[in-house]
PDB file of C-alpha atoms in Angstrom:
ATOM      1  CA  MET A 263      95.974 -70.465   9.774  1.00 61.00           C
ATOM      2  CA  THR A 264      93.339 -71.759  12.165  1.00 66.00           C
ATOM      3  CA  GLU A 265      89.618 -71.673  11.459  1.00 63.00           C
ATOM      4  CA  LYS A 266      89.185 -68.904  14.028  1.00 61.00           C
ATOM      5  CA  GLU A 267      91.939 -66.830  12.406  1.00 61.00           C
ATOM      6  CA  ILE A 268      90.299 -67.306   9.008  1.00 55.00           C
ATOM      7  CA  GLU A 269      86.966 -66.137  10.443  1.00 59.00           C
ATOM      8  CA  THR A 270      88.625 -63.080  11.992  1.00 59.00           C
ATOM      9  CA  GLN A 271      90.407 -62.262   8.732  1.00 60.00           C
ATOM     10  CA  THR A 272      87.150 -62.631   6.799  1.00 58.00           C
ATOM     11  CA  GLU A 273      85.339 -60.327   9.215  1.00 59.00           C
ATOM     12  CA  GLU A 274      88.113 -57.739   8.902  1.00 62.00           C
ATOM     13  CA  ASN A 275      87.998 -57.932   5.109  1.00 63.00           C
ATOM     14  CA  ASN A 276      84.218 -57.584   5.122  1.00 65.00           C
ATOM     15  CA  ALA A 277      84.468 -54.565   7.422  1.00 70.00           C
ATOM     16  CA  GLN A 278      87.070 -52.985   5.134  1.00 80.00           C
ATOM     17  CA  ASP A 279      84.909 -53.646   2.075  1.00 75.00           C
ATOM     18  CA  LEU A 280      81.907 -52.082   3.794  1.00 80.00           C
ATOM     19  CA  GLU A 281      83.969 -49.078   4.852  1.00 85.00           C
ATOM     20  CA  GLN A 282      85.244 -48.583   1.301  1.00 90.00           C
ATOM     21  CA  GLU A 283      81.727 -48.932  -0.076  1.00 91.00           C
ATOM     22  CA  GLN A 284      80.404 -46.337   2.370  1.00 91.00           C
ATOM     23  CA  ALA A 285      83.280 -43.987   1.547  1.00 92.00           C
ATOM     24  CA  GLN A 286      82.470 -44.353  -2.154  1.00 95.00           C
ATOM     25  CA  ILE A 287      78.791 -43.565  -1.535  1.00 94.00           C
ATOM     26  CA  ILE A 288      79.749 -40.470   0.458  1.00 96.00           C
ATOM     27  CA  MET A 289      82.137 -39.298  -2.269  1.00 96.00           C
ATOM     28  CA  THR A 290      79.566 -39.907  -5.012  1.00 96.00           C
ATOM     29  CA  TRP A 291      76.968 -37.828  -3.182  1.00 96.00           C
ATOM     30  CA  PHE A 292      79.527 -35.127  -2.437  1.00 97.00           C
ATOM     31  CA  GLN A 293      80.522 -34.836  -6.085  1.00 97.00           C
ATOM     32  CA  HIS A 294      76.872 -34.753  -7.122  1.00 96.00           C
ATOM     33  CA  MET A 295      76.091 -31.984  -4.616  1.00 96.00           C
ATOM     34  CA  ASN A 296      79.107 -30.037  -5.807  1.00 96.00           C
ATOM     35  CA  GLU A 297      77.701 -30.125  -9.343  1.00 96.00           C
ATOM     36  CA  VAL A 298      74.235 -29.134  -8.092  1.00 96.00           C
ATOM     37  CA  MET A 299      75.726 -26.158  -6.263  1.00 97.00           C
ATOM     38  CA  LYS A 300      77.628 -25.076  -9.375  1.00 96.00           C
ATOM     39  CA  ALA A 301      74.437 -25.317 -11.423  1.00 96.00           C
ATOM     40  CA  GLN A 302      72.436 -23.339  -8.852  1.00 96.00           C
ATOM     41  CA  PHE A 303      75.105 -20.653  -8.443  1.00 97.00           C
ATOM     42  CA  PRO A 304      76.959 -20.427 -11.778  1.00 96.00           C
ATOM     43  CA  GLU A 305      78.307 -16.958 -10.990  1.00 96.00           C
ATOM     44  CA  TYR A 306      80.101 -18.197  -7.860  1.00 97.00           C
ATOM     45  CA  GLU A 307      83.152 -20.315  -7.254  1.00 97.00           C
ATOM     46  CA  VAL A 308      82.074 -23.387  -5.276  1.00 97.00           C
ATOM     47  CA  GLU A 309      84.266 -25.137  -2.726  1.00 97.00           C
ATOM     48  CA  GLY A 310      83.195 -28.154  -0.713  1.00 96.00           C
ATOM     49  CA  GLN A 311      84.431 -30.180   2.204  1.00 96.00           C
ATOM     50  CA  ILE A 312      83.426 -33.433   3.857  1.00 97.00           C
ATOM     51  CA  GLY A 313      83.192 -33.888   7.606  1.00 95.00           C
ATOM     52  CA  ASN A 314      81.794 -36.425  10.008  1.00 95.00           C
ATOM     53  CA  ASN A 315      79.818 -35.955  13.184  1.00 94.00           C
ATOM     54  CA  PRO A 316      80.091 -38.853  15.669  1.00 92.00           C
ATOM     55  CA  THR A 317      76.357 -38.625  16.352  1.00 93.00           C
ATOM     56  CA  TYR A 318      74.837 -37.450  13.080  1.00 94.00           C
ATOM     57  CA  GLY A 319      77.190 -39.004  10.545  1.00 95.00           C
ATOM     58  CA  PRO A 320      78.735 -37.581   7.367  1.00 96.00           C
ATOM     59  CA  MET A 321      78.299 -33.884   6.662  1.00 97.00           C
ATOM     60  CA  PHE A 322      79.025 -31.695   3.656  1.00 98.00           C
ATOM     61  CA  ALA A 323      79.831 -27.995   3.742  1.00 98.00           C
ATOM     62  CA  PHE A 324      79.896 -25.753   0.695  1.00 98.00           C
ATOM     63  CA  THR A 325      81.355 -22.285   0.310  1.00 98.00           C
ATOM     64  CA  LEU A 326      80.326 -19.821  -2.384  1.00 97.00           C
ATOM     65  CA  LYS A 327      83.025 -17.324  -3.326  1.00 96.00           C
ATOM     66  CA  LYS A 328      82.768 -14.219  -5.457  1.00 94.00           C
ATOM     67  CA  ASP A 329      85.248 -11.360  -5.466  1.00 90.00           C
ATOM     68  CA  GLU A 330      86.176 -10.891  -1.806  1.00 89.00           C
ATOM     69  CA  LYS A 331      82.941 -12.308  -0.421  1.00 93.00           C
ATOM     70  CA  PHE A 332      82.299 -15.868   0.743  1.00 95.00           C
ATOM     71  CA  THR A 333      79.359 -17.701   2.279  1.00 97.00           C
ATOM     72  CA  SER A 334      79.388 -21.185   3.814  1.00 97.00           C
ATOM     73  CA  CYS A 335      76.643 -23.570   4.843  1.00 97.00           C
ATOM     74  CA  GLY A 336      76.619 -27.228   5.856  1.00 97.00           C
ATOM     75  CA  PHE A 337      74.307 -30.211   5.577  1.00 98.00           C
ATOM     76  CA  PHE A 338      73.879 -33.719   6.940  1.00 97.00           C
ATOM     77  CA  LEU A 339      74.281 -36.398   4.290  1.00 97.00           C
ATOM     78  CA  ASN A 340      71.147 -38.180   5.491  1.00 96.00           C
ATOM     79  CA  GLU A 341      68.982 -35.079   4.935  1.00 96.00           C
ATOM     80  CA  ILE A 342      70.541 -34.557   1.496  1.00 97.00           C
ATOM     81  CA  MET A 343      69.825 -38.153   0.501  1.00 96.00           C
ATOM     82  CA  ARG A 344      66.276 -37.944   1.845  1.00 95.00           C
ATOM     83  CA  ASN A 345      65.533 -34.738  -0.056  1.00 95.00           C
ATOM     84  CA  PHE A 346      67.164 -35.714  -3.329  1.00 95.00           C
ATOM     85  CA  GLN A 347      65.399 -39.073  -3.312  1.00 94.00           C
ATOM     86  CA  THR A 348      61.928 -37.688  -2.542  1.00 95.00           C
ATOM     87  CA  ASN A 349      61.843 -33.977  -3.411  1.00 92.00           C
ATOM     88  CA  PRO A 350      61.607 -33.013  -7.105  1.00 93.00           C
ATOM     89  CA  ASN A 351      62.837 -29.513  -6.193  1.00 94.00           C
ATOM     90  CA  ALA A 352      65.769 -30.678  -4.087  1.00 94.00           C
ATOM     91  CA  GLY A 353      68.193 -28.364  -5.880  1.00 94.00           C
ATOM     92  CA  LEU A 354      66.096 -25.377  -4.849  1.00 95.00           C
ATOM     93  CA  TRP A 355      65.895 -26.772  -1.324  1.00 95.00           C
ATOM     94  CA  LEU A 356      69.694 -26.933  -1.176  1.00 95.00           C
ATOM     95  CA  SER A 357      70.217 -23.464  -2.615  1.00 95.00           C
ATOM     96  CA  SER A 358      67.565 -21.870  -0.375  1.00 95.00           C
ATOM     97  CA  PHE A 359      69.889 -22.076   2.625  1.00 95.00           C
ATOM     98  CA  PHE A 360      72.362 -19.799   0.867  1.00 96.00           C
ATOM     99  CA  VAL A 361      69.916 -17.229  -0.482  1.00 92.00           C
ATOM    100  CA  ASP A 362      69.325 -15.301   2.758  1.00 87.00           C
ATOM    101  CA  LEU A 363      73.006 -15.459   3.663  1.00 92.00           C
ATOM    102  CA  LEU A 364      73.964 -14.086   0.255  1.00 93.00           C
ATOM    103  CA  ARG A 365      71.635 -11.103   0.686  1.00 92.00           C
ATOM    104  CA  SER A 366      73.742  -9.959   3.606  1.00 91.00           C
ATOM    105  CA  PRO A 367      76.828  -7.869   2.784  1.00 90.00           C
ATOM    106  CA  GLU A 368      78.954  -9.701   5.363  1.00 93.00           C
ATOM    107  CA  ASN A 369      80.993 -12.836   4.878  1.00 96.00           C
ATOM    108  CA  HIS A 370      79.523 -15.963   6.435  1.00 96.00           C
ATOM    109  CA  PRO A 371      82.207 -18.491   7.362  1.00 96.00           C
ATOM    110  CA  LEU A 372      81.217 -21.547   9.358  1.00 96.00           C
ATOM    111  CA  PRO A 373      81.276 -20.635  13.068  1.00 96.00           C
ATOM    112  CA  ASN A 374      84.226 -21.855  15.094  1.00 95.00           C
ATOM    113  CA  PRO A 375      83.152 -24.788  17.270  1.00 94.00           C
ATOM    114  CA  PRO A 376      83.467 -24.311  21.033  1.00 96.00           C
ATOM    115  CA  GLN A 377      86.744 -25.697  22.348  1.00 95.00           C
ATOM    116  CA  THR A 378      85.678 -26.350  25.928  1.00 95.00           C
ATOM    117  CA  GLU A 379      82.561 -27.456  27.782  1.00 94.00           C
ATOM    118  CA  ASP A 380      82.247 -23.969  29.259  1.00 96.00           C
ATOM    119  CA  GLN A 381      82.302 -22.406  25.799  1.00 96.00           C
ATOM    120  CA  ALA A 382      79.690 -24.895  24.589  1.00 95.00           C
ATOM    121  CA  LYS A 383      77.487 -24.173  27.595  1.00 95.00           C
ATOM    122  CA  GLU A 384      77.806 -20.433  27.058  1.00 96.00           C
ATOM    123  CA  LEU A 385      76.925 -20.756  23.376  1.00 97.00           C
ATOM    124  CA  LEU A 386      73.825 -22.772  24.224  1.00 96.00           C
ATOM    125  CA  ASP A 387      72.717 -20.741  27.247  1.00 95.00           C
ATOM    126  CA  LYS A 388      73.346 -17.276  25.849  1.00 95.00           C
ATOM    127  CA  HIS A 389      72.601 -17.702  22.172  1.00 97.00           C
ATOM    128  CA  ILE A 390      71.074 -20.897  20.799  1.00 97.00           C
ATOM    129  CA  VAL A 391      68.452 -21.682  23.454  1.00 97.00           C
ATOM    130  CA  PRO A 392      67.186 -18.076  23.894  1.00 97.00           C
ATOM    131  CA  TYR A 393      67.130 -17.615  20.122  1.00 97.00           C
ATOM    132  CA  CYS A 394      65.116 -20.812  19.559  1.00 97.00           C
ATOM    133  CA  ALA A 395      62.656 -19.935  22.333  1.00 96.00           C
ATOM    134  CA  SER A 396      62.164 -16.445  20.925  1.00 97.00           C
ATOM    135  CA  ALA A 397      61.782 -17.687  17.337  1.00 97.00           C
ATOM    136  CA  VAL A 398      59.134 -20.253  18.292  1.00 96.00           C
ATOM    137  CA  ARG A 399      57.135 -17.686  20.263  1.00 96.00           C
ATOM    138  CA  GLU A 400      57.320 -15.199  17.387  1.00 96.00           C
ATOM    139  CA  GLU A 401      56.076 -17.855  14.976  1.00 95.00           C
ATOM    140  CA  PHE A 402      52.940 -18.477  17.059  1.00 93.00           C
ATOM    141  CA  PRO A 403      52.039 -15.061  18.502  1.00 93.00           C
ATOM    142  CA  ASP A 404      48.439 -16.093  19.234  1.00 91.00           C
ATOM    143  CA  GLN A 405      49.510 -19.033  21.423  1.00 91.00           C
ATOM    144  CA  LYS A 406      51.085 -19.394  24.840  1.00 93.00           C
ATOM    145  CA  ILE A 407      54.246 -21.394  24.270  1.00 94.00           C
ATOM    146  CA  TYR A 408      56.015 -23.601  26.771  1.00 92.00           C
ATOM    147  CA  VAL A 409      59.803 -23.831  26.266  1.00 95.00           C
ATOM    148  CA  ASP A 410      62.149 -25.530  28.702  1.00 94.00           C
ATOM    149  CA  LEU A 411      65.264 -27.652  28.997  1.00 94.00           C
ATOM    150  CA  GLU A 412      64.755 -31.308  29.845  1.00 92.00           C
ATOM    151  CA  LEU A 413      66.953 -34.374  30.192  1.00 90.00           C
ATOM    152  CA  ASN A 414      66.138 -37.260  27.870  1.00 87.00           C
ATOM    153  CA  GLU A 415      67.449 -40.724  28.754  1.00 86.00           C
ATOM    154  CA  GLU A 416      68.407 -41.504  25.165  1.00 86.00           C
ATOM    155  CA  HIS A 417      69.411 -38.105  23.767  1.00 85.00           C
ATOM    156  CA  GLY A 418      70.680 -36.250  26.834  1.00 91.00           C
ATOM    157  CA  PRO A 419      69.780 -32.557  27.269  1.00 94.00           C
ATOM    158  CA  VAL A 420      66.943 -31.476  24.976  1.00 96.00           C
ATOM    159  CA  LEU A 421      65.056 -28.276  24.281  1.00 96.00           C
ATOM    160  CA  GLU A 422      61.377 -29.024  24.726  1.00 95.00           C
ATOM    161  CA  ALA A 423      58.541 -26.868  23.437  1.00 95.00           C
ATOM    162  CA  GLY A 424      54.786 -27.134  23.375  1.00 93.00           C
ATOM    163  CA  PHE A 425      51.487 -25.309  23.374  1.00 91.00           C
ATOM    164  CA  VAL A 426      50.093 -24.491  26.816  1.00 90.00           C
ATOM    165  CA  ALA A 427      46.567 -24.886  25.407  1.00 86.00           C
ATOM    166  CA  VAL A 428      47.175 -28.565  24.650  1.00 84.00           C
ATOM    167  CA  GLN A 429      46.860 -30.598  27.826  1.00 80.00           C
ATOM    168  CA  ASP A 430      46.399 -34.131  26.519  1.00 77.00           C
ATOM    169  CA  GLY A 431      48.083 -36.457  24.066  1.00 72.00           C
ATOM    170  CA  ASN A 432      51.071 -35.407  22.003  1.00 77.00           C
ATOM    171  CA  ASN A 433      51.555 -31.872  23.300  1.00 80.00           C
ATOM    172  CA  THR A 434      55.317 -31.270  23.196  1.00 88.00           C
ATOM    173  CA  CYS A 435      58.273 -31.694  20.871  1.00 92.00           C
ATOM    174  CA  ALA A 436      61.928 -31.879  21.825  1.00 94.00           C
ATOM    175  CA  LEU A 437      65.269 -31.661  20.041  1.00 96.00           C
ATOM    176  CA  PRO A 438      68.697 -32.521  21.464  1.00 96.00           C
ATOM    177  CA  LEU A 439      70.838 -29.510  22.323  1.00 96.00           C
ATOM    178  CA  GLN A 440      73.716 -31.220  20.523  1.00 95.00           C
ATOM    179  CA  TYR A 441      71.664 -31.290  17.309  1.00 96.00           C
ATOM    180  CA  LEU A 442      70.733 -27.609  17.646  1.00 97.00           C
ATOM    181  CA  MET A 443      74.373 -26.704  18.194  1.00 97.00           C
ATOM    182  CA  THR A 444      75.450 -28.769  15.190  1.00 97.00           C
ATOM    183  CA  LEU A 445      72.959 -26.879  13.014  1.00 97.00           C
ATOM    184  CA  PHE A 446      74.303 -23.583  14.339  1.00 97.00           C
ATOM    185  CA  LEU A 447      77.871 -24.643  13.515  1.00 97.00           C
ATOM    186  CA  LEU A 448      76.733 -25.468   9.970  1.00 97.00           C
ATOM    187  CA  ASN A 449      75.415 -21.897   9.565  1.00 96.00           C
ATOM    188  CA  ARG A 450      71.876 -23.240   9.696  1.00 97.00           C
ATOM    189  CA  ASP A 451      68.923 -21.883  11.639  1.00 96.00           C
ATOM    190  CA  PRO A 452      68.690 -24.029  14.800  1.00 97.00           C
ATOM    191  CA  ALA A 453      65.096 -22.903  15.385  1.00 97.00           C
ATOM    192  CA  GLU A 454      63.830 -24.207  12.038  1.00 96.00           C
ATOM    193  CA  PRO A 455      63.334 -27.902  12.959  1.00 96.00           C
ATOM    194  CA  LEU A 456      61.732 -26.892  16.260  1.00 96.00           C
ATOM    195  CA  ILE A 457      59.291 -24.593  14.456  1.00 96.00           C
ATOM    196  CA  GLN A 458      58.492 -27.345  11.937  1.00 95.00           C
ATOM    197  CA  ALA A 459      57.767 -29.764  14.781  1.00 94.00           C
ATOM    198  CA  MET A 460      55.568 -27.146  16.460  1.00 94.00           C
ATOM    199  CA  TYR A 461      53.577 -26.687  13.253  1.00 93.00           C
ATOM    200  CA  ARG A 462      52.890 -30.427  13.227  1.00 92.00           C
ATOM    201  CA  LEU A 463      51.591 -30.164  16.805  1.00 90.00           C
ATOM    202  CA  TYR A 464      49.588 -27.090  15.827  1.00 89.00           C
ATOM    203  CA  GLU A 465      47.861 -28.973  13.022  1.00 87.00           C
ATOM    204  CA  GLU A 466      47.424 -32.240  14.933  1.00 86.00           C
ATOM    205  CA  ASN A 467      45.640 -30.399  17.726  1.00 81.00           C
ATOM    206  CA  ASN A 468      43.564 -28.174  15.407  1.00 77.00           C
ATOM    207  CA  LEU A 469      44.820 -25.027  17.110  1.00 76.00           C
ATOM    208  CA  GLY A 470      44.252 -22.926  14.010  1.00 65.00           C
ATOM    209  CA  GLN A 471      40.538 -23.637  13.987  1.00 62.00           C
ATOM    210  CA  ALA A 472      38.184 -21.215  15.627  1.00 47.00           C
TER     211      ALA A 472
END
C-alpha cells in the first residue's frame, strides 16, 4: 500500500469514526428526549422518529397517542441541545408545543410535505406567508408593519419584516422561506421566530416608550 493510499484509508476511517460518533450523539439525545416526553405526558403513549434536513440538520418528531387521538410535533436537534444546555425549564419548553395542539379535539399528524415545486409555492404563497404577515401585524397592532419577500444571496428567498417607524440602523428581520416551511411541516408555528425577532427590534428601537 502506497503512502497516498494509507492517507486516503486513514481519512476514510476518520470520517467513518466521526459519522459513528455523530450518530451516537443523535441517538443519545433522541433517547433522552423520549424519556422527557414520557415524563411530561405520562398518560400518553409516546412515539418518536429521527429525520434529517439537508439544510437544518437532524430533527426529532414525537407523537402522543391516547385512545384514538394522536398529536405530533417536531424539533431541530440544535434547538433541543441549546435549550437543554441553557434552559432550566427545558422540559416545559418542549412540552409547551404540544399543549395547544392537545386542547384541540382533532388529530394533529405532521403535514405531508409538498411533492412538487408548484405545491411548495402554493403552500408558501397561500398559507405560510399570509399567515406570518397577519400574525406579525396582529402582535403589534399599534405599529405599521412592513412585510415583503426578498431574495438573500446566502439564504435564497426570505420573508422580511420591519417597523415602518424605524428608518435607520437595524430596522428589519428576515427568515428563509425554507425555514418557515420546515417549521410548518413540523407542526410548529412558522410565525413564532419572526415575531420573536420583531420583539427584539421593538425593544432595540424603544418603540414601546412614549
